[in-house]
Coordinates of C-alpha atoms and ligand atoms in Angstrom, one line a residue:
M1 CA 39.5 -96.0 -77.2
K2 CA 37.8 -92.9 -75.9
P3 CA 40.0 -89.8 -75.5
I4 CA 40.8 -88.9 -71.9
P5 CA 39.1 -86.0 -70.3
E6 CA 41.1 -82.8 -70.6
I7 CA 41.2 -79.1 -70.1
R8 CA 41.5 -76.9 -73.2
V9 CA 42.2 -73.2 -73.2
T10 CA 40.9 -71.1 -76.1
D11 CA 41.4 -67.4 -76.1
G12 CA 42.2 -67.5 -72.4
K13 CA 39.0 -69.5 -71.6
M14 CA 39.3 -72.9 -69.9
Q15 CA 36.8 -75.6 -70.9
L16 CA 36.4 -79.2 -69.9
F17 CA 36.4 -81.7 -72.7
V18 CA 34.9 -85.2 -72.2
D19 CA 34.8 -87.7 -75.1
G20 CA 36.3 -84.9 -77.2
K21 CA 33.4 -82.5 -76.7
V22 CA 32.8 -79.6 -74.3
F23 CA 31.2 -80.8 -71.1
H24 CA 29.2 -78.9 -68.5
A25 CA 28.6 -80.8 -65.3
R26 CA 25.0 -80.4 -64.0
A27 CA 26.0 -82.2 -60.9
G28 CA 25.4 -82.8 -57.2
E29 CA 27.8 -83.8 -54.4
L30 CA 27.0 -86.8 -52.3
H31 CA 27.1 -86.7 -48.5
N32 CA 30.6 -87.7 -47.2
S33 CA 29.6 -91.3 -46.3
S34 CA 27.3 -92.2 -49.2
S35 CA 29.9 -93.7 -51.5
S36 CA 31.6 -95.6 -48.7
T37 CA 29.8 -98.8 -49.8
S38 CA 28.3 -99.8 -53.1
L39 CA 25.4 -101.3 -51.3
Y40 CA 24.3 -98.0 -49.8
M41 CA 24.8 -96.4 -53.3
E42 CA 22.5 -99.1 -54.8
Q43 CA 19.8 -99.0 -52.2
K44 CA 19.7 -95.3 -51.1
V45 CA 21.6 -93.1 -53.5
W46 CA 20.8 -94.1 -57.1
P47 CA 17.0 -94.1 -56.5
A48 CA 17.3 -90.6 -55.1
L49 CA 19.4 -89.3 -57.9
R50 CA 17.5 -90.7 -60.9
P51 CA 14.7 -88.1 -60.9
L52 CA 17.2 -85.2 -60.8
N53 CA 18.4 -85.0 -64.4
L54 CA 22.1 -84.9 -63.3
N55 CA 24.8 -85.7 -65.8
C56 CA 27.5 -85.9 -63.2
V57 CA 27.9 -86.9 -59.5
V58 CA 30.6 -85.6 -57.2
L59 CA 31.6 -88.3 -54.7
P60 CA 34.5 -89.1 -52.4
I61 CA 37.0 -92.0 -52.4
A62 CA 39.0 -92.2 -49.2
W63 CA 42.6 -93.1 -48.7
E64 CA 41.6 -95.4 -45.7
T65 CA 39.5 -97.4 -48.2
I66 CA 42.1 -98.1 -50.8
E67 CA 45.1 -98.6 -48.7
P68 CA 43.9 -100.2 -45.4
E69 CA 47.4 -101.7 -44.8
Q70 CA 50.5 -99.9 -45.9
G71 CA 51.4 -100.9 -49.4
K72 CA 48.3 -103.2 -49.9
F73 CA 45.8 -101.7 -52.2
D74 CA 42.2 -102.6 -52.6
F75 CA 40.2 -101.1 -55.4
T76 CA 37.1 -103.2 -55.1
L77 CA 34.9 -100.2 -54.2
V78 CA 36.4 -98.0 -56.9
D79 CA 35.6 -100.7 -59.5
E80 CA 32.0 -101.1 -58.2
L81 CA 31.4 -97.4 -58.3
I82 CA 32.7 -97.1 -61.8
E83 CA 30.4 -100.0 -62.9
Q84 CA 27.4 -98.3 -61.3
G85 CA 28.3 -95.0 -63.0
K86 CA 28.5 -96.7 -66.3
R87 CA 25.2 -98.4 -65.9
E88 CA 23.5 -95.1 -64.8
G89 CA 25.1 -93.2 -67.8
M90 CA 26.7 -90.9 -65.2
R91 CA 30.0 -89.1 -65.0
Y92 CA 32.0 -88.6 -61.8
V93 CA 34.1 -86.0 -60.2
I94 CA 36.1 -87.8 -57.6
L95 CA 37.1 -86.2 -54.3
W96 CA 40.3 -87.6 -53.1
F97 CA 39.9 -87.7 -49.3
G98 CA 43.6 -88.2 -48.5
L99 CA 45.6 -86.4 -45.9
W100 CA 43.0 -83.6 -45.5
K101 CA 39.3 -83.2 -45.4
N102 CA 37.7 -80.0 -44.0
G103 CA 41.0 -79.0 -42.5
T104 CA 41.4 -82.2 -40.6
S105 CA 43.0 -85.6 -41.2
T106 CA 40.1 -88.0 -40.5
Y107 CA 40.2 -90.1 -43.7
I108 CA 43.8 -91.2 -43.4
P109 CA 44.3 -95.0 -42.9
G110 CA 44.7 -96.4 -39.4
W111 CA 48.4 -97.2 -39.9
V112 CA 49.0 -93.4 -40.5
K113 CA 46.8 -92.4 -37.6
H114 CA 48.7 -94.6 -35.2
D115 CA 52.2 -93.5 -36.3
Q116 CA 52.2 -89.9 -35.1
E117 CA 56.0 -89.8 -34.9
T118 CA 56.4 -90.4 -38.6
Y119 CA 53.3 -88.6 -39.6
F120 CA 53.4 -85.6 -37.2
M121 CA 50.5 -83.3 -36.6
V122 CA 50.1 -79.5 -36.8
R123 CA 50.4 -77.8 -33.4
D124 CA 49.1 -74.6 -32.2
C125 CA 51.2 -71.9 -30.4
F126 CA 50.8 -73.8 -27.1
Q127 CA 52.1 -76.9 -28.7
K128 CA 48.6 -78.5 -28.5
P129 CA 48.1 -81.0 -31.4
I130 CA 45.5 -80.2 -34.0
L131 CA 43.9 -83.2 -35.7
T132 CA 45.6 -82.3 -39.0
V133 CA 48.7 -84.0 -40.3
S134 CA 51.3 -81.2 -41.0
P135 CA 51.7 -80.3 -44.7
L136 CA 55.4 -80.0 -43.7
C137 CA 55.6 -83.7 -42.9
Q138 CA 57.3 -85.0 -46.1
A139 CA 56.7 -88.6 -45.1
A140 CA 53.0 -88.0 -45.0
V141 CA 52.9 -86.1 -48.2
E142 CA 54.9 -88.9 -49.9
A143 CA 52.6 -91.6 -48.5
D144 CA 49.6 -89.8 -49.8
A145 CA 51.2 -89.1 -53.2
N146 CA 52.0 -92.8 -53.4
A147 CA 48.4 -93.9 -52.6
F148 CA 47.0 -91.3 -55.0
S149 CA 49.3 -92.4 -57.9
H150 CA 48.2 -96.0 -57.3
L151 CA 44.6 -94.9 -57.5
M152 CA 45.2 -92.9 -60.7
A153 CA 47.1 -95.8 -62.3
H154 CA 44.2 -98.1 -61.5
I155 CA 41.6 -95.7 -62.9
A156 CA 43.6 -95.3 -66.1
E157 CA 43.6 -99.1 -66.5
V158 CA 39.9 -99.8 -65.7
D159 CA 38.0 -96.6 -66.6
T160 CA 38.1 -97.0 -70.4
E161 CA 34.5 -95.5 -70.7
R162 CA 35.8 -92.3 -68.9
V163 CA 33.2 -92.3 -66.2
I164 CA 35.7 -90.3 -64.1
I165 CA 36.2 -86.9 -65.6
T166 CA 38.0 -84.8 -62.9
M167 CA 39.8 -85.3 -59.6
Q168 CA 39.5 -83.0 -56.6
I169 CA 42.8 -83.2 -54.6
E170 CA 41.9 -83.4 -50.9
N171 CA 39.0 -81.3 -49.5
E172 CA 38.9 -77.8 -48.0
I173 CA 42.5 -77.8 -46.8
G174 CA 44.1 -75.5 -44.4
V175 CA 44.7 -75.3 -40.6
L176 CA 41.7 -74.7 -38.4
G177 CA 42.2 -73.5 -34.9
A178 CA 45.5 -71.7 -35.3
E179 CA 46.8 -69.2 -37.9
R180 CA 49.7 -71.6 -38.7
D181 CA 51.6 -74.7 -37.8
F182 CA 53.7 -74.1 -34.7
S183 CA 55.1 -77.7 -34.5
P184 CA 58.9 -77.7 -33.9
Q185 CA 59.4 -79.0 -37.4
A186 CA 57.3 -76.3 -38.9
Q187 CA 58.8 -73.6 -36.7
A188 CA 62.3 -74.5 -38.0
V189 CA 61.1 -73.9 -41.6
F190 CA 59.3 -70.7 -40.6
N191 CA 62.5 -69.4 -39.0
A192 CA 64.7 -70.3 -42.0
E193 CA 65.2 -68.3 -45.2
M194 CA 62.1 -68.3 -47.3
P195 CA 62.4 -70.8 -50.2
P196 CA 63.3 -69.2 -53.5
E197 CA 59.8 -69.6 -55.1
A198 CA 58.2 -67.8 -52.1
A199 CA 60.9 -65.1 -52.1
A200 CA 60.3 -64.6 -55.9
F201 CA 56.6 -64.5 -55.4
H202 CA 56.7 -61.9 -52.6
G203 CA 59.7 -60.0 -54.0
V204 CA 61.6 -60.1 -50.6
T205 CA 64.2 -62.3 -49.0
G206 CA 64.7 -63.4 -45.4
P207 CA 62.7 -65.5 -43.0
W208 CA 58.9 -65.7 -43.3
S209 CA 58.4 -63.2 -40.6
V210 CA 59.5 -60.4 -43.0
L211 CA 55.9 -60.7 -44.3
G212 CA 54.6 -59.4 -41.0
E213 CA 51.0 -60.1 -40.2
K214 CA 50.6 -61.9 -43.5
A215 CA 53.3 -64.4 -42.7
P216 CA 51.3 -67.1 -41.0
E217 CA 48.8 -67.5 -43.8
Q218 CA 51.4 -67.1 -46.5
F219 CA 53.5 -69.7 -44.9
M220 CA 50.6 -72.2 -44.8
V221 CA 49.6 -71.4 -48.4
W222 CA 53.2 -72.2 -49.5
A223 CA 53.3 -75.4 -47.3
Y224 CA 49.9 -76.7 -48.5
A225 CA 50.5 -75.7 -52.2
K226 CA 53.9 -77.5 -52.3
A227 CA 52.3 -80.7 -50.7
I228 CA 49.4 -80.6 -53.2
E229 CA 51.8 -80.0 -56.1
K230 CA 53.6 -83.2 -55.2
I231 CA 50.4 -85.2 -54.8
T232 CA 48.8 -83.9 -58.0
A233 CA 51.9 -84.4 -60.1
A234 CA 52.3 -88.0 -58.8
G235 CA 48.7 -88.7 -59.9
K236 CA 49.0 -87.0 -63.2
A237 CA 52.1 -88.9 -64.0
Q238 CA 49.8 -92.0 -64.0
Y239 CA 46.7 -90.5 -65.6
P240 CA 46.6 -86.8 -66.5
I241 CA 42.9 -85.9 -66.3
P242 CA 41.9 -82.5 -65.0
M243 CA 42.6 -81.9 -61.3
Y244 CA 41.6 -79.1 -59.0
V245 CA 41.6 -77.9 -55.4
N246 CA 38.5 -76.6 -53.5
A247 CA 38.2 -74.0 -50.8
W248 CA 36.3 -73.4 -47.6
L249 CA 35.7 -69.7 -48.1
E250 CA 36.4 -66.8 -45.8
Q251 CA 33.3 -65.8 -43.9
H252 CA 32.4 -62.1 -43.4
P253 CA 34.3 -60.9 -41.3
D254 CA 37.0 -63.5 -40.8
R255 CA 40.7 -64.3 -40.1
P256 CA 43.0 -67.3 -41.0
G257 CA 42.5 -70.2 -38.6
L258 CA 38.8 -69.5 -38.3
Y259 CA 38.6 -70.4 -41.9
P260 CA 41.3 -73.0 -42.9
S261 CA 44.6 -71.1 -43.1
G262 CA 46.5 -71.9 -46.2
G263 CA 43.6 -73.0 -48.4
P264 CA 42.9 -71.5 -51.8
V265 CA 40.6 -68.7 -50.7
A266 CA 40.1 -66.1 -53.5
K267 CA 42.8 -63.7 -52.3
Q268 CA 45.4 -66.6 -52.3
L269 CA 44.9 -67.8 -55.8
A270 CA 47.9 -66.1 -57.2
P271 CA 50.5 -67.7 -54.8
W272 CA 48.6 -71.1 -55.1
R273 CA 49.1 -70.9 -58.9
A274 CA 52.8 -70.0 -58.5
Y275 CA 53.5 -72.9 -56.1
A276 CA 51.2 -75.6 -57.5
P277 CA 51.4 -75.5 -61.4
S278 CA 50.0 -79.0 -61.8
V279 CA 46.7 -77.9 -60.4
D280 CA 44.4 -76.9 -63.3
F281 CA 42.0 -74.7 -61.3
F282 CA 40.4 -73.8 -58.0
G283 CA 36.8 -74.1 -56.9
P284 CA 34.8 -72.4 -54.2
D285 CA 32.4 -74.3 -51.8
I286 CA 29.6 -71.8 -51.5
Y287 CA 27.5 -71.7 -48.4
V288 CA 27.7 -67.9 -47.8
S289 CA 24.8 -65.9 -49.2
V290 CA 27.0 -63.6 -51.3
F291 CA 26.9 -65.9 -54.2
R292 CA 27.4 -63.4 -57.1
Q293 CA 30.4 -61.8 -55.5
T294 CA 32.0 -65.1 -54.7
V295 CA 31.7 -66.6 -58.2
D296 CA 32.8 -63.3 -59.8
E297 CA 35.9 -63.4 -57.7
Y298 CA 36.8 -67.0 -58.6
A299 CA 36.0 -66.7 -62.3
T300 CA 38.9 -64.3 -63.0
D301 CA 42.4 -64.5 -64.4
G302 CA 41.8 -67.5 -66.4
N303 CA 40.3 -69.6 -63.5
P304 CA 37.1 -71.2 -64.8
L305 CA 34.0 -71.4 -62.6
F306 CA 33.8 -74.8 -61.1
I307 CA 31.5 -75.1 -58.1
P308 CA 32.0 -78.5 -56.3
E309 CA 29.7 -77.6 -53.4
V310 CA 26.9 -75.0 -53.1
R311 CA 24.0 -74.9 -50.6
N312 CA 21.0 -76.9 -51.6
S313 CA 18.3 -74.5 -50.5
P314 CA 15.8 -73.3 -53.3
D315 CA 18.1 -70.4 -54.2
C316 CA 20.6 -72.8 -55.8
V317 CA 18.3 -72.7 -58.8
P318 CA 18.9 -69.0 -59.7
F319 CA 22.6 -69.5 -58.6
F320 CA 22.9 -72.2 -61.3
L321 CA 21.3 -69.9 -64.0
Y322 CA 23.7 -67.1 -63.1
S323 CA 26.7 -69.4 -63.1
V324 CA 25.8 -70.6 -66.6
G325 CA 24.7 -67.3 -68.1
R326 CA 27.5 -65.2 -66.6
H327 CA 30.5 -67.6 -66.4
D328 CA 29.7 -70.6 -68.6
A329 CA 30.4 -72.7 -65.4
I330 CA 32.1 -76.0 -66.0
C331 CA 30.5 -77.6 -62.9
F332 CA 27.6 -76.7 -60.6
S333 CA 26.9 -79.1 -57.8
P334 CA 24.6 -78.6 -54.7
F335 CA 25.9 -80.5 -51.7
G336 CA 23.9 -83.4 -50.1
I337 CA 22.2 -84.0 -53.4
D338 CA 21.3 -87.5 -52.2
D339 CA 18.7 -86.2 -49.8
L340 CA 17.3 -83.4 -52.0
Y341 CA 14.6 -85.7 -53.4
S342 CA 13.4 -86.9 -49.9
G343 CA 13.7 -83.4 -48.5
Q344 CA 15.1 -84.8 -45.3
T345 CA 18.5 -83.4 -44.6
E346 CA 21.1 -85.4 -42.7
L347 CA 22.9 -82.3 -41.4
D348 CA 21.9 -81.1 -38.0
E349 CA 22.3 -77.5 -36.8
G350 CA 25.1 -78.4 -34.4
L351 CA 27.3 -79.8 -37.2
L352 CA 26.5 -76.9 -39.5
A353 CA 27.5 -74.4 -36.7
Q354 CA 30.8 -76.3 -36.3
L355 CA 31.4 -76.0 -40.1
N356 CA 30.4 -72.3 -40.0
I357 CA 27.5 -72.9 -42.4
Q358 CA 24.1 -71.2 -42.0
A359 CA 21.3 -73.6 -41.2
S360 CA 19.2 -72.2 -43.9
A361 CA 21.7 -73.4 -46.5
F362 CA 20.2 -76.9 -46.0
R363 CA 16.6 -75.9 -45.2
S364 CA 14.8 -78.8 -46.8
D365 CA 12.1 -77.9 -49.2
P366 CA 10.4 -80.5 -51.4
R367 CA 10.2 -78.0 -54.2
T368 CA 13.9 -77.7 -54.6
W369 CA 14.4 -81.0 -56.3
Q370 CA 11.6 -80.3 -58.8
M371 CA 13.0 -76.9 -59.7
L372 CA 16.6 -78.2 -59.9
S373 CA 15.7 -81.2 -62.0
S374 CA 13.6 -79.0 -64.3
V375 CA 16.3 -76.4 -64.8
Y376 CA 19.0 -78.9 -65.3
R377 CA 17.0 -80.5 -68.1
Q378 CA 16.1 -77.1 -69.6
V379 CA 19.7 -75.9 -69.7
G380 CA 20.9 -79.3 -70.9
D381 CA 18.5 -78.8 -73.9
M382 CA 20.0 -75.5 -74.8
E383 CA 23.7 -76.2 -74.4
E384 CA 24.6 -75.6 -78.0
L385 CA 22.7 -72.3 -78.0
I386 CA 24.4 -71.2 -74.8
E387 CA 27.8 -72.1 -76.2
E388 CA 27.4 -70.1 -79.3
A389 CA 25.9 -67.1 -77.4
H390 CA 28.9 -67.1 -75.1
K391 CA 31.3 -67.1 -78.0
E392 CA 29.4 -64.1 -79.6
G393 CA 28.7 -62.2 -76.4
R394 CA 24.9 -62.6 -76.8
I395 CA 24.1 -63.9 -73.3
H396 CA 23.5 -61.7 -70.3
A397 CA 22.8 -63.0 -66.7
F398 CA 21.2 -61.4 -63.6
L399 CA 21.0 -62.5 -60.0
E400 CA 19.4 -60.7 -57.1
E401 CA 21.8 -60.0 -54.2
N402 CA 20.3 -57.6 -51.8
D403 CA 19.5 -55.2 -54.6
L404 CA 16.4 -54.1 -56.4
G405 CA 17.2 -55.1 -60.0
C406 CA 19.5 -54.3 -62.8
M407 CA 19.5 -52.7 -66.2
I408 CA 21.0 -54.8 -69.0
P409 CA 22.0 -53.1 -72.3
L410 CA 21.3 -55.3 -75.3
K411 CA 22.2 -54.6 -78.9
D412 CA 18.7 -53.3 -80.0
C413 CA 17.2 -52.2 -76.7
D414 CA 17.7 -52.2 -72.9
V415 CA 16.0 -54.4 -70.4
R416 CA 15.2 -53.6 -66.8
V417 CA 15.1 -56.6 -64.6
N418 CA 13.1 -56.1 -61.5
Y419 CA 13.6 -58.4 -58.6
H420 CA 10.3 -59.2 -56.9
V421 CA 11.4 -59.3 -53.3
N422 CA 12.5 -55.6 -53.1
S423 CA 10.4 -54.1 -55.9
G424 CA 7.1 -54.3 -54.0
Y425 CA 5.7 -56.4 -56.9
M426 CA 4.6 -59.2 -54.7
G427 CA 2.3 -60.9 -57.2
N428 CA 4.1 -64.2 -57.3
R429 CA 6.1 -65.4 -54.3
P430 CA 5.3 -69.0 -53.7
L431 CA 8.3 -69.7 -51.5
P432 CA 7.8 -67.3 -48.6
D433 CA 9.6 -69.5 -46.0
T434 CA 12.8 -70.0 -47.9
D435 CA 15.3 -67.8 -49.8
P436 CA 13.9 -67.3 -53.2
R437 CA 15.7 -65.0 -55.6
A438 CA 15.6 -63.6 -59.0
G439 CA 18.1 -65.1 -61.3
G440 CA 18.5 -66.1 -64.9
F441 CA 19.8 -65.1 -68.3
I442 CA 18.7 -63.6 -71.6
I443 CA 20.0 -64.7 -75.0
E444 CA 19.8 -62.4 -78.0
L445 CA 18.5 -64.6 -80.8
G446 CA 18.0 -62.0 -83.6
E447 CA 16.8 -58.5 -84.1
M448 CA 14.5 -57.7 -81.2
E449 CA 14.2 -61.4 -80.5
Y450 CA 15.1 -62.9 -77.2
L451 CA 15.1 -66.2 -75.2
I452 CA 14.7 -65.7 -71.5
I453 CA 15.1 -68.2 -68.7
G454 CA 14.8 -67.3 -65.1
T455 CA 13.1 -67.2 -61.7
D456 CA 11.2 -64.7 -59.7
A457 CA 11.6 -61.5 -61.7
F458 CA 9.8 -59.3 -64.1
L459 CA 11.4 -57.7 -67.1
E460 CA 10.6 -54.5 -69.0
F461 CA 12.1 -53.7 -72.4
Y462 CA 13.0 -50.1 -73.4
P463 CA 14.2 -48.6 -76.7
K464 CA 17.8 -47.4 -76.6
C465 CA 17.9 -44.0 -74.9
G466 CA 17.1 -41.1 -77.3
E467 CA 15.4 -43.4 -79.9
G468 CA 11.9 -42.4 -78.8
G469 CA 8.8 -44.5 -78.8
F470 CA 8.2 -47.6 -76.8
L471 CA 8.5 -51.4 -77.3
A472 CA 5.6 -53.8 -77.5
G473 CA 5.3 -57.5 -78.0
E474 CA 4.9 -58.8 -81.5
R475 CA 4.7 -62.3 -80.0
I476 CA 5.4 -63.6 -76.5
E477 CA 5.6 -67.4 -76.0
E478 CA 6.0 -69.6 -73.1
G479 CA 7.7 -73.0 -73.8
L480 CA 11.0 -74.8 -74.0
W481 CA 14.1 -74.4 -76.2
K482 CA 15.6 -77.6 -77.7
D483 CA 18.8 -77.5 -79.6
G484 CA 18.3 -78.5 -83.2
E485 CA 14.6 -77.8 -83.1
G486 CA 14.3 -74.3 -81.7
F487 CA 11.6 -73.0 -79.4
M488 CA 8.7 -75.4 -78.7
T489 CA 5.7 -73.2 -77.9
V490 CA 3.5 -74.3 -75.0
R491 CA 1.4 -71.1 -74.7
V492 CA 1.2 -67.9 -76.6
L493 CA 0.9 -65.1 -74.1
N494 CA -1.2 -62.0 -74.5
G495 CA -3.7 -60.1 -72.4
D496 CA -3.1 -60.6 -68.6
E497 CA -0.2 -63.0 -69.1
G498 CA 1.5 -60.8 -71.7
G499 CA 1.3 -57.5 -69.8
H500 CA -1.4 -56.0 -72.1
G501 CA 1.0 -54.6 -74.6
N502 CA 3.4 -53.3 -72.0
C503 CA 5.4 -56.4 -72.7
R504 CA 6.1 -57.2 -69.1
I505 CA 7.7 -60.6 -68.8
N506 CA 6.8 -62.1 -65.5
L507 CA 8.9 -65.1 -64.3
S508 CA 7.6 -67.1 -61.4
A509 CA 9.8 -68.8 -58.7
F510 CA 9.7 -72.0 -60.7
P511 CA 12.2 -71.6 -63.6
T512 CA 10.5 -71.0 -66.9
Q513 CA 11.3 -69.8 -70.4
R514 CA 9.9 -67.1 -72.7
H515 CA 10.6 -66.5 -76.4
I516 CA 9.8 -62.9 -77.3
K517 CA 9.8 -60.8 -80.4
L518 CA 9.4 -57.0 -79.9
Y519 CA 8.5 -54.1 -82.1
L520 CA 9.0 -50.4 -81.8
C521 CA 5.9 -48.2 -81.6
K522 CA 6.5 -44.6 -82.5
Ligands
DGJ1 C1 31.9 -78.8 -46.7 C2 32.7 -80.0 -46.9 O1 33.6 -79.9 -48.0 C3 31.8 -81.2 -47.2 O2 32.6 -82.4 -47.3 C4 30.8 -81.3 -46.1 O3 31.5 -81.5 -44.9 C5 30.0 -80.1 -46.0 N1 30.9 -79.0 -45.8 C6 28.9 -80.2 -44.9 O4 27.9 -79.4 -45.1

């Protein structure tokens, strides 16, 4: 029997283990409706995924599908999806679309939708209903937890090959359209004494209003986190694989209610952890352009970097390299992966505006799939090298974010990474109509010996300050790293391509690798 997927923590670092080995998901998330039938998966989705070199697909399973009538479960679709995943040699991260999806309750079964007295909705301050079942509605939370525990029990029984490696609990939760739930039931809880866990977290007692302006969002964080804790714990009692919660991020500038109030945005991770200890980690859905800042905020205090959704424009390629090189990301997953290959996006501008997502996040570009597929394979082939380099602090990442470049101190020398777009070095910008960026990482292989992978940058190497002299290339190679075999040289660069002794490493917009050995000239 294969071991079940699990999270292990070594020296404060969380890693995902699948089949007893560290696993990094080079993934993509399907559109919301793509896994609603196995026929659509067969005809439209799998052919579009096969060229992409994914090792994992992120896909939803909805409450309405598995419990169409109260207490009557149907796992036909779940079984078919698992069979397909097995056949394709693919792993799954499953999104549990239960009570909440993008702040609303659209995936609940019809019998829940129709019984609004039992399963009451969030209301705004004018008592207008919002299409979201209240997280304070215990009957709803219990019904969701019951369905989720049946799902997990079923997966435990049938998924002996461990196709399913992680569960996302709900999707982008929180109240949209009001800063908190003002329903009479919620109001009564808001007016009462804060529960002990909230009082302990905030270090004050009294009703929620003692928190002043922060009260509405803090109240919703507590309400959602307690609901999620109940659902997650119920699922883990049946099958304890890793489980996480994802976040619709704050925009810039923003206020709760414009982004879902109560969700695990970066500044709310501490209370979320306090109230929902069964949740293993939290993941950002990244459509904002400030990628570096966002991932750096999430990958702190022991939270690993797990990106369930990221825009699928060409800049997702340098985003991926930065996530791997800087944070050893557990999962990277562009959204709408099923239409990357065709280059035809299903998401119209009206919908994206409603979701607060820049249209450019889904600008279709036929080159994206080629770059992503290539970089997924390249990084897949250097997993062991990356793993060792992270352990020994020999890996250094860079990513352009409205800046000119960066200086990276290495053990034997320093490297200046220049980002094309701002440096005036416009020699190689093949993606003028999209959002190309410099991004990548450098691994120190030995003395003055480096492996570089990246996009859209040029790198210059300098001796350590005060050492004197300059660095030149002993050998500069273009090619591919393969664990177990080392660097496979495709070309030896010199002359124009090697910077004429200046050892300028030029990386084009298409992700490529260099293996270089330098020497000091004095
Ligand atoms: C974020 C959501 O989590 C996804 O399910 C999907 O609705 C995308 N937004 C749409 O771009």
